[in-house]
mmCIF file of C-alpha atoms and ligand atoms in Angstrom:
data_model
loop_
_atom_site.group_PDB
_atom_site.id
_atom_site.type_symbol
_atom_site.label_atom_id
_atom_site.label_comp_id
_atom_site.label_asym_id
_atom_site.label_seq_id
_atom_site.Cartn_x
_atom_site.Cartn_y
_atom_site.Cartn_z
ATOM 1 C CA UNK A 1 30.748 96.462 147.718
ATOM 2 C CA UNK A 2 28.295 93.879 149.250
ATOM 3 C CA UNK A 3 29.136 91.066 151.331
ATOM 4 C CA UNK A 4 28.106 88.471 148.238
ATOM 5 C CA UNK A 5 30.904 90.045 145.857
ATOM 6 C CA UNK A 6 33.302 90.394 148.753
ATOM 7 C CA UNK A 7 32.923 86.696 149.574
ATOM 8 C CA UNK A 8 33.391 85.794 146.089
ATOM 9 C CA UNK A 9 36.567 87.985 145.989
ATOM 10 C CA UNK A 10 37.995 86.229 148.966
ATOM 11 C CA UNK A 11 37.271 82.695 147.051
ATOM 12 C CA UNK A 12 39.139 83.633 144.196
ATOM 13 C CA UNK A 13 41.623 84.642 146.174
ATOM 14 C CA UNK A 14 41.878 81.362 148.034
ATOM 15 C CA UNK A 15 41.337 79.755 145.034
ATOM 16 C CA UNK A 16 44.401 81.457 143.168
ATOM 17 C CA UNK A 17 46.725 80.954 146.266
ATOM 18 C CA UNK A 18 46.310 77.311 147.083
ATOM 19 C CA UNK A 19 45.061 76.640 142.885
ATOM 20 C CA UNK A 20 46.287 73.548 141.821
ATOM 21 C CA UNK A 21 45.640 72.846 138.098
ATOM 22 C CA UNK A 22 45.920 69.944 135.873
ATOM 23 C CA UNK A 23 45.887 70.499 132.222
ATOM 24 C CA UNK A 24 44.019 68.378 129.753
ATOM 25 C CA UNK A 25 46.749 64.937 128.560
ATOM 26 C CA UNK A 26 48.215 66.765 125.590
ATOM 27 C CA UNK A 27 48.774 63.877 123.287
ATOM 28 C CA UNK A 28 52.078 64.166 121.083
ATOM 29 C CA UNK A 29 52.463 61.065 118.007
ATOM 30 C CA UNK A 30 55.832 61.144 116.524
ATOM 31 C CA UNK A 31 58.598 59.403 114.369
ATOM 32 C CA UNK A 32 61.783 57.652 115.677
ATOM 33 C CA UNK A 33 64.183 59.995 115.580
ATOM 34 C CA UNK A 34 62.523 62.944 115.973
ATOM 35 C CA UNK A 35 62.625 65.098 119.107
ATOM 36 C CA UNK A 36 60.272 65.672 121.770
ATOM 37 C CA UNK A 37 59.505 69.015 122.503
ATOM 38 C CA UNK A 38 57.463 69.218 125.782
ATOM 39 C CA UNK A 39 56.774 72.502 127.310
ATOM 40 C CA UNK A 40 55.486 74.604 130.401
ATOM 41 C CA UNK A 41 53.950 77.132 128.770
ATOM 42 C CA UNK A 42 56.148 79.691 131.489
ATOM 43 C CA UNK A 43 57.799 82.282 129.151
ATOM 44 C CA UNK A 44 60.306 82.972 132.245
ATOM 45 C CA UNK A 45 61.301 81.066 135.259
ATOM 46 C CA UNK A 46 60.902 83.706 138.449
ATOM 47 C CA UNK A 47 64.063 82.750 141.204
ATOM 48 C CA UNK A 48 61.391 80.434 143.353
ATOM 49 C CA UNK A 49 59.763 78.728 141.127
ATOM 50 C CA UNK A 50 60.113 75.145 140.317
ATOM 51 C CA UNK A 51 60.129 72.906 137.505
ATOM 52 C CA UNK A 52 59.931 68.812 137.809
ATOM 53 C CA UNK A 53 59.897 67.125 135.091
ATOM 54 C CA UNK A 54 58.544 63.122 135.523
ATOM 55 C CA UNK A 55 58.430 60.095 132.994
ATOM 56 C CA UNK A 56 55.941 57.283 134.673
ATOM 57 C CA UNK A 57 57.704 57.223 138.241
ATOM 58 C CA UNK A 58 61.466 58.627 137.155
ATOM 59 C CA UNK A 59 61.800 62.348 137.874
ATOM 60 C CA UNK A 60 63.903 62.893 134.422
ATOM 61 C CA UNK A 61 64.627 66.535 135.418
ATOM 62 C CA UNK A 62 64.368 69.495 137.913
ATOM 63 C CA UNK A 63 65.115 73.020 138.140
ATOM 64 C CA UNK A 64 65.266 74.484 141.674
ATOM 65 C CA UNK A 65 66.854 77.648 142.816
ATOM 66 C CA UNK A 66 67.861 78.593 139.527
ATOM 67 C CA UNK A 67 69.566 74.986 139.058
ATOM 68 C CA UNK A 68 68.747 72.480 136.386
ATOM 69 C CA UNK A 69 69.559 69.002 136.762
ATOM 70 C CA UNK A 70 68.812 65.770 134.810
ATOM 71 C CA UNK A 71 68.158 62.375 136.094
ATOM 72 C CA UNK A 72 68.092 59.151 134.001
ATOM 73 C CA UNK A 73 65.653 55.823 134.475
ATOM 74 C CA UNK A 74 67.563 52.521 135.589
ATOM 75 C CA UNK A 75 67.694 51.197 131.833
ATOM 76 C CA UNK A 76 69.363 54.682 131.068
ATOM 77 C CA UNK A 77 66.766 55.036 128.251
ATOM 78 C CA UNK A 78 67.531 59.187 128.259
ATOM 79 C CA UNK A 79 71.339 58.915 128.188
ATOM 80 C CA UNK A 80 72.639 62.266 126.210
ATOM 81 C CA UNK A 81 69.034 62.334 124.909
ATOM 82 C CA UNK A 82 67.685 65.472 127.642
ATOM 83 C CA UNK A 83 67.501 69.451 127.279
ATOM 84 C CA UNK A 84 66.501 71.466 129.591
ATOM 85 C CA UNK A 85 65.725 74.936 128.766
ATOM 86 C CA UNK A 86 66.697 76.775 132.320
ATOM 87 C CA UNK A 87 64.465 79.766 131.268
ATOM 88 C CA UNK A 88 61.450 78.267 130.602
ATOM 89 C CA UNK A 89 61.874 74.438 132.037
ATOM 90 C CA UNK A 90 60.578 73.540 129.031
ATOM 91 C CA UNK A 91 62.446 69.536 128.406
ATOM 92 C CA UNK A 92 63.418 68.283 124.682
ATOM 93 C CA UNK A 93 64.079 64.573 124.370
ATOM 94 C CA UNK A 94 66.040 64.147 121.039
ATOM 95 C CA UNK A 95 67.126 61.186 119.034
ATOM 96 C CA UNK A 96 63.941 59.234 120.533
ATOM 97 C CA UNK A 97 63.432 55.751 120.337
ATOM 98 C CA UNK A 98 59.887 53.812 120.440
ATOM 99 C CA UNK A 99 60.971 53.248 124.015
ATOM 100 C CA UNK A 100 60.443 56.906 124.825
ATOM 101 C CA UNK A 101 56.931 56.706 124.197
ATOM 102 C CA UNK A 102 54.808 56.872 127.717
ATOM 103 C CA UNK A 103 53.286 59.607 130.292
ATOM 104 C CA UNK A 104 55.310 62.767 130.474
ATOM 105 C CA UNK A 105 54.597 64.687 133.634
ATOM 106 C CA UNK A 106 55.528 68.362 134.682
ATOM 107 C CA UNK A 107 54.817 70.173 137.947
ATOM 108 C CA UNK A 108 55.420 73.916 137.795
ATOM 109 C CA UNK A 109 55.892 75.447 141.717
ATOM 110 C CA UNK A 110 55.435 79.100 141.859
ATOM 111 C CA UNK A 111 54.915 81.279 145.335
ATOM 112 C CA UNK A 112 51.357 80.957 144.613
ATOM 113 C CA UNK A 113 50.361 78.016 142.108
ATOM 114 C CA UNK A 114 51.282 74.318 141.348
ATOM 115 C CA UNK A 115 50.596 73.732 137.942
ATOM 116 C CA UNK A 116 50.376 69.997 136.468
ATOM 117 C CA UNK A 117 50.814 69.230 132.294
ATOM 118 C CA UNK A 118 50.702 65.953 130.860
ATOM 119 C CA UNK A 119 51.938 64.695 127.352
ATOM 120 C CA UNK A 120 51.442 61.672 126.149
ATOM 121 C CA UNK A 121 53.788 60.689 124.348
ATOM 122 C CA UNK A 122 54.276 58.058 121.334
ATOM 123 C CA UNK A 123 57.062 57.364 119.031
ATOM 124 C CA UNK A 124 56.280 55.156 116.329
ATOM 125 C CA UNK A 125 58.851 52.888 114.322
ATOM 126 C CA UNK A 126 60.399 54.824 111.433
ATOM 127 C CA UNK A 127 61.127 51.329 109.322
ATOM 128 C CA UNK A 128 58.320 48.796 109.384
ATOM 129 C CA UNK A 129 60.118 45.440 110.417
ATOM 130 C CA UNK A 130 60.681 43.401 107.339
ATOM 131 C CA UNK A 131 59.590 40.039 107.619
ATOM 132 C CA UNK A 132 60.309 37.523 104.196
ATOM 133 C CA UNK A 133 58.977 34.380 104.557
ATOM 134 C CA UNK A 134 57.965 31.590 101.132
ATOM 135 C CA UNK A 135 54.817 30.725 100.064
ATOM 136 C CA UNK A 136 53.421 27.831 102.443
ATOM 137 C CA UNK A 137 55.237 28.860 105.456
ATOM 138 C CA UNK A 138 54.096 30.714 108.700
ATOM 139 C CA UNK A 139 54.879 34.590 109.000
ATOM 140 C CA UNK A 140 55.869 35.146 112.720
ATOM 141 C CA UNK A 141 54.896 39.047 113.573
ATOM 142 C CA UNK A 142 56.832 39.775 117.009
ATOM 143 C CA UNK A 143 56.680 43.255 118.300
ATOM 144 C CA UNK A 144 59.117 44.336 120.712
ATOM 145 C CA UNK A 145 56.412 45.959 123.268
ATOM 146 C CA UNK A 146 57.168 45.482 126.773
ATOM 147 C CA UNK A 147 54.835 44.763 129.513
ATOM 148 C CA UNK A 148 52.200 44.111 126.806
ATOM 149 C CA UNK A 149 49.685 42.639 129.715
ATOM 150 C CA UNK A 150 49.130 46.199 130.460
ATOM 151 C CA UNK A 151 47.013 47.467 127.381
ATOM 152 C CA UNK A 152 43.748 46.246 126.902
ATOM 153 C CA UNK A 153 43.314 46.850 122.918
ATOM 154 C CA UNK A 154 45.549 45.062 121.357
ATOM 155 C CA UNK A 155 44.883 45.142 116.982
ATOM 156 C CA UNK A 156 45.999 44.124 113.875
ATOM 157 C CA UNK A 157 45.388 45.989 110.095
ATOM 158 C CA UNK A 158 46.223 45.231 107.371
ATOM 159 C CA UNK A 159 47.274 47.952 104.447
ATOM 160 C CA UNK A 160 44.803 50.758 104.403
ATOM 161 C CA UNK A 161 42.225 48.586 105.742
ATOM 162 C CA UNK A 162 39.971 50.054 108.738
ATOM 163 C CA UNK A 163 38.760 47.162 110.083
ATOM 164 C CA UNK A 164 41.695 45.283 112.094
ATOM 165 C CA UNK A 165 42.095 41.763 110.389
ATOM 166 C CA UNK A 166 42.667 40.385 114.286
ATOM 167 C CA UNK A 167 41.924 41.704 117.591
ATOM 168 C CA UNK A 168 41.895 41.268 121.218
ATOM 169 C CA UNK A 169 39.996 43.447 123.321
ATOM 170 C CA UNK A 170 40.415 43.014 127.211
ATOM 171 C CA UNK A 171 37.133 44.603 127.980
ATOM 172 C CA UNK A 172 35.312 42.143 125.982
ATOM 173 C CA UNK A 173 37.157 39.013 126.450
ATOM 174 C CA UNK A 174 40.343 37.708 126.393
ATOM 175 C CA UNK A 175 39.900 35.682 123.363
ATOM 176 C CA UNK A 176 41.077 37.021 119.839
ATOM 177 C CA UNK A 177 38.773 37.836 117.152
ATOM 178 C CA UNK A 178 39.251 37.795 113.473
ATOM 179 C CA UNK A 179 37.598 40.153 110.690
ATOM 180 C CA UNK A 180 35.011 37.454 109.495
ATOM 181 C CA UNK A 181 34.028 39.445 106.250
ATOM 182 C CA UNK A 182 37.529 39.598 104.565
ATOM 183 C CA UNK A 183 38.257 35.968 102.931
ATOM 184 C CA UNK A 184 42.112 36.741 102.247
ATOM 185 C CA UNK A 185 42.461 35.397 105.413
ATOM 186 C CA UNK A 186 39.795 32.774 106.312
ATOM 187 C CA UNK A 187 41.182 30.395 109.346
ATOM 188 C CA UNK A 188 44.888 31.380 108.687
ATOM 189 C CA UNK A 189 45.130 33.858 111.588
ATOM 190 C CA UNK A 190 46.489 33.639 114.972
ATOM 191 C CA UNK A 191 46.741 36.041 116.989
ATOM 192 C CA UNK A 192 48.246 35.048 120.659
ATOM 193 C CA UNK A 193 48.054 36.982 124.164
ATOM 194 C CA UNK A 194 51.016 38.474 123.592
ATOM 195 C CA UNK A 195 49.893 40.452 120.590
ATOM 196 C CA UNK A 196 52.231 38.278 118.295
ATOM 197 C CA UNK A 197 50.430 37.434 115.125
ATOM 198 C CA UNK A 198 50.914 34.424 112.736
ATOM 199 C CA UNK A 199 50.130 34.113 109.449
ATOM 200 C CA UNK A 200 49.636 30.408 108.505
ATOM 201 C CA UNK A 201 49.837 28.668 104.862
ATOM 202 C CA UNK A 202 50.942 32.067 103.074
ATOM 203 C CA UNK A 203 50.621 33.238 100.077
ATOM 204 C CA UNK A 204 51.570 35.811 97.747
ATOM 205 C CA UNK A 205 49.131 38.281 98.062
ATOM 206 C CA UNK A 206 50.061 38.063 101.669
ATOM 207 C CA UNK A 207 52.421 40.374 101.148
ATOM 208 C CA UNK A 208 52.126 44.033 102.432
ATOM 209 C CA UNK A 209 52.604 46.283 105.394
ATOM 210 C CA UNK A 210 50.783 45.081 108.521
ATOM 211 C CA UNK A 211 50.082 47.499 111.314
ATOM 212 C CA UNK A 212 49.948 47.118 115.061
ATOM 213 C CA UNK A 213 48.203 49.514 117.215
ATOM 214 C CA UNK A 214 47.952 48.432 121.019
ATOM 215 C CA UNK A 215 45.856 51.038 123.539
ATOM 216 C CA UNK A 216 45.477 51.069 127.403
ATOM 217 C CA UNK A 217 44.232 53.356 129.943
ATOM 218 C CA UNK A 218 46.885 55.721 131.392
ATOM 219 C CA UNK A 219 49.870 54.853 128.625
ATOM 220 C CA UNK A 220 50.404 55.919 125.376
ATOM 221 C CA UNK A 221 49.347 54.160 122.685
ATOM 222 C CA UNK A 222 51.648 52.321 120.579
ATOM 223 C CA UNK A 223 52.735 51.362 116.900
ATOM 224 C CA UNK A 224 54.705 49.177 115.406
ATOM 225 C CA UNK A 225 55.206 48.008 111.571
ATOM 226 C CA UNK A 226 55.265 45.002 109.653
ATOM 227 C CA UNK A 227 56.698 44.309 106.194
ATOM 228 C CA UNK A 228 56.009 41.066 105.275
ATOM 229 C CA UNK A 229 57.178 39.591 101.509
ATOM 230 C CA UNK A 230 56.018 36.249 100.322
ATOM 231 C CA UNK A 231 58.143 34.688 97.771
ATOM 232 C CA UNK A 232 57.161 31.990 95.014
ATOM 233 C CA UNK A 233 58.987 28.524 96.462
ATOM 234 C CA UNK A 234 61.589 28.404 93.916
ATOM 235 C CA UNK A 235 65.001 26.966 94.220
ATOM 236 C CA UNK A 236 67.793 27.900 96.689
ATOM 237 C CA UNK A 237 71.074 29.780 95.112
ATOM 238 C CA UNK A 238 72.713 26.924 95.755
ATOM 239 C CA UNK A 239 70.655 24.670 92.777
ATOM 240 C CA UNK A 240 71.327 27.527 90.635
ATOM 241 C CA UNK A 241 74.843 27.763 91.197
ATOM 242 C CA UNK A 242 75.151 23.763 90.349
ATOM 243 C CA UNK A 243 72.893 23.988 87.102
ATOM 244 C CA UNK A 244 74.917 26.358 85.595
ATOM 245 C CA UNK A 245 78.374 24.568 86.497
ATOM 246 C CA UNK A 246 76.216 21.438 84.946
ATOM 247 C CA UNK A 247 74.958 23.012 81.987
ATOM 248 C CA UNK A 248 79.021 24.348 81.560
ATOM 249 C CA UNK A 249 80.529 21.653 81.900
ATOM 250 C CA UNK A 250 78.320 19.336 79.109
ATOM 251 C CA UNK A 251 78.972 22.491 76.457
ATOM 252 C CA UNK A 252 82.368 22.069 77.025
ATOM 253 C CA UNK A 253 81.985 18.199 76.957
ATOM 254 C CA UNK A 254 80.144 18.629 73.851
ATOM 255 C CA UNK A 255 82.403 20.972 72.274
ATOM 256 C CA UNK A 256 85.327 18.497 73.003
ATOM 257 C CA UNK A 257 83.757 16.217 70.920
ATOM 258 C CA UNK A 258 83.055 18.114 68.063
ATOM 259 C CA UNK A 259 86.880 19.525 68.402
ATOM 260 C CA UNK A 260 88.144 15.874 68.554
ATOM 261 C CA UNK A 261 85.653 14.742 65.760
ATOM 262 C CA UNK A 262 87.027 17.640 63.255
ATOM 263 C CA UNK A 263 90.683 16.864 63.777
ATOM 264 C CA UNK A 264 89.915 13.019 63.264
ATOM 265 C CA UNK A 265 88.292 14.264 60.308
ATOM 266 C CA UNK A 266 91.267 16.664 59.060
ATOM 267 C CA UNK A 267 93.743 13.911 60.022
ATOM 268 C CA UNK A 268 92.113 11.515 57.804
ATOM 269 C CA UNK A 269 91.775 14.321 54.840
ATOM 270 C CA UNK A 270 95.183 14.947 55.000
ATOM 271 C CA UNK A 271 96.716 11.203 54.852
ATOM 272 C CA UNK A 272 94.855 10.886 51.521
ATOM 273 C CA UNK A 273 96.368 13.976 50.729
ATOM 274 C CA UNK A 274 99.643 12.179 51.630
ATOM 275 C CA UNK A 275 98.820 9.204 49.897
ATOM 276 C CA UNK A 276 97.847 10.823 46.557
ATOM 277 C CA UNK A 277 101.060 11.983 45.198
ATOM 278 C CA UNK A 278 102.968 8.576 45.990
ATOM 279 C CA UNK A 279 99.875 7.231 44.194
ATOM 280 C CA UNK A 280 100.794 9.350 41.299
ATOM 281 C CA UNK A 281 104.469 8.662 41.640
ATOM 282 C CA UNK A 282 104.071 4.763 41.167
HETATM 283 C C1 NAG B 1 52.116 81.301 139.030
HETATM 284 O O1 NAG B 1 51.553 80.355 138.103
HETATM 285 C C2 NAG B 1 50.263 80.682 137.650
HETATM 286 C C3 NAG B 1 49.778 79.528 136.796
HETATM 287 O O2 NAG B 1 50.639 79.283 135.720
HETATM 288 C C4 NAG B 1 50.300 82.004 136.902
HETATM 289 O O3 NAG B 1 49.014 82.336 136.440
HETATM 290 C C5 NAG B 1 50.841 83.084 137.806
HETATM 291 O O4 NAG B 1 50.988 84.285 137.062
HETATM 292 C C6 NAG B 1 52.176 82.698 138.401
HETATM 293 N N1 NAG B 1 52.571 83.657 139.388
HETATM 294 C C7 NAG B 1 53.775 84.223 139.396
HETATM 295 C C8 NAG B 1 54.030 85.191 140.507
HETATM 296 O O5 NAG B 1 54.613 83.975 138.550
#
């Protein structure tokens, strides 16, 4: 063996002792409800090694010596909701919430690696929001995002269409931006810095699913649902309730009088009934 190939033995070796490798973000898009399956890819734990598990800056769970233990973030957003697998380290979050969506993190520690995998991780609202508003008023859409300041797309579709209806784009400029070509519509957009979007003057055809996607660097990109219905302006239950009682009470009003008129009627019948025999007796 030559001194080149020996060197470049004693590199890998160096290499594989003090490696420290970082996966590609594996990106994971899910329902509410679902679970969250992320794993280490280690088919079995050895004694040593170690397994810690991170969500943005909680540790969520560790195994050392052999011992697994979960952790929770202040808001206790993984109460009950954590698995551990001790043989693998692989972590299940079940029963997720929109809220579990963000940067998953683990660090596998063996006697001669570190190993990093990401997940990013995004759970999207199961039941768009339903939002009923009448014809002529304003449609409020409020998402429930926190800390939207941090994601620098922030857009609006509407139904199957590609091209968001409004849009705010940090990189460009802080100002909203609304889909010029569709007429639906024209000047009856607003679109605020905190993503909330109003729909002014609606209309019928307003109605439909509208669909937020907001993106940032370093967190996962989110989703949320809107279902708006507009309704004709018609009149309140109420109205309806006191046309009918209305309507009621002049048929029986009506019917009184026709009652009253045919007894008159039979009353006066029957006194010339009365009257005809004495006639006949005089
Ligand atoms: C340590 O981890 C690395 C990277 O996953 C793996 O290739 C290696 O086989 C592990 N070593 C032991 C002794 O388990």
């Amino acid at each position: 063996m030559d001194i080149a190939n020996w060197m470049f033995l004693v590199i890998l070796f160096v290499n594989g002792v003090f490696g420290v490798e970082t996966d590609a973000v594996k990106t994971i898009e899910l329902m509410e409800g679902d679970p969250v399956p992320l794993d280490t890819c280690v088919t079995k734990l050895q004694k040593d090694d170690e397994i810690e598990w991170t969500y943005g800056s909680y540790v969520i769970a560790t195994i050392k010596a052999n011992n697994a233990l979960l952790y929770d973030t202040d808001d206790a957003r993984f109460k009950d909701k954590l698995q551990i697998n001790d043989q693998t380290g692989d972590l299940t979050i079940r029963n997720t919430r929109t809220t579990h969506s963000g940067l998953y993190e683990v660090k596998i520690t063996n006697i001669t690696h570190t190993t990093h995998r990401r997940f990013s991780v995004t759970v999207l609202d199961a039941i768009p929001t339903k939002v009923p508003v009448t014809a002529g008023a304003s449609a409020i859409l409020q998402h429930n995002i926190a800390d939207i300041q941090i994601y620098d797309v922030i857009e609006w579709k509407f139904e199957d269409g590609k091209t968001p209806i409004a849009q705010i784009n940090k990189q460009n400029s802080k100002n909203p931006s609304y889909d010029k070509t569709d007429e639906r519509f024209r000047d009856r957009l607003q679109l605020d810095q905190t993503g909330f979007l109003t729909i002014t003057n609606t209309r019928i055809t307003d109605s439909g699913l509208y669909k937020l996607q907001v993106q940032g660097t370093n967190i996962a990109t989110k989703h949320r649902k809107f279902r708006v219905t507009v309704d004709e302006p018609g009149l309140g239950t109420g109205y309806i309730v006191l046309i009918c009682v209305c309507v009621i009470a002049l048929i029986l009003v009506v019917i009184g009088i026709c009652y009253r008129r045919s007894r008159h009627q039979q009353g006066k019948d029957k006194g010339n009934e009365v009257q005809d025999p004495l006639k006949g007796e005089q």
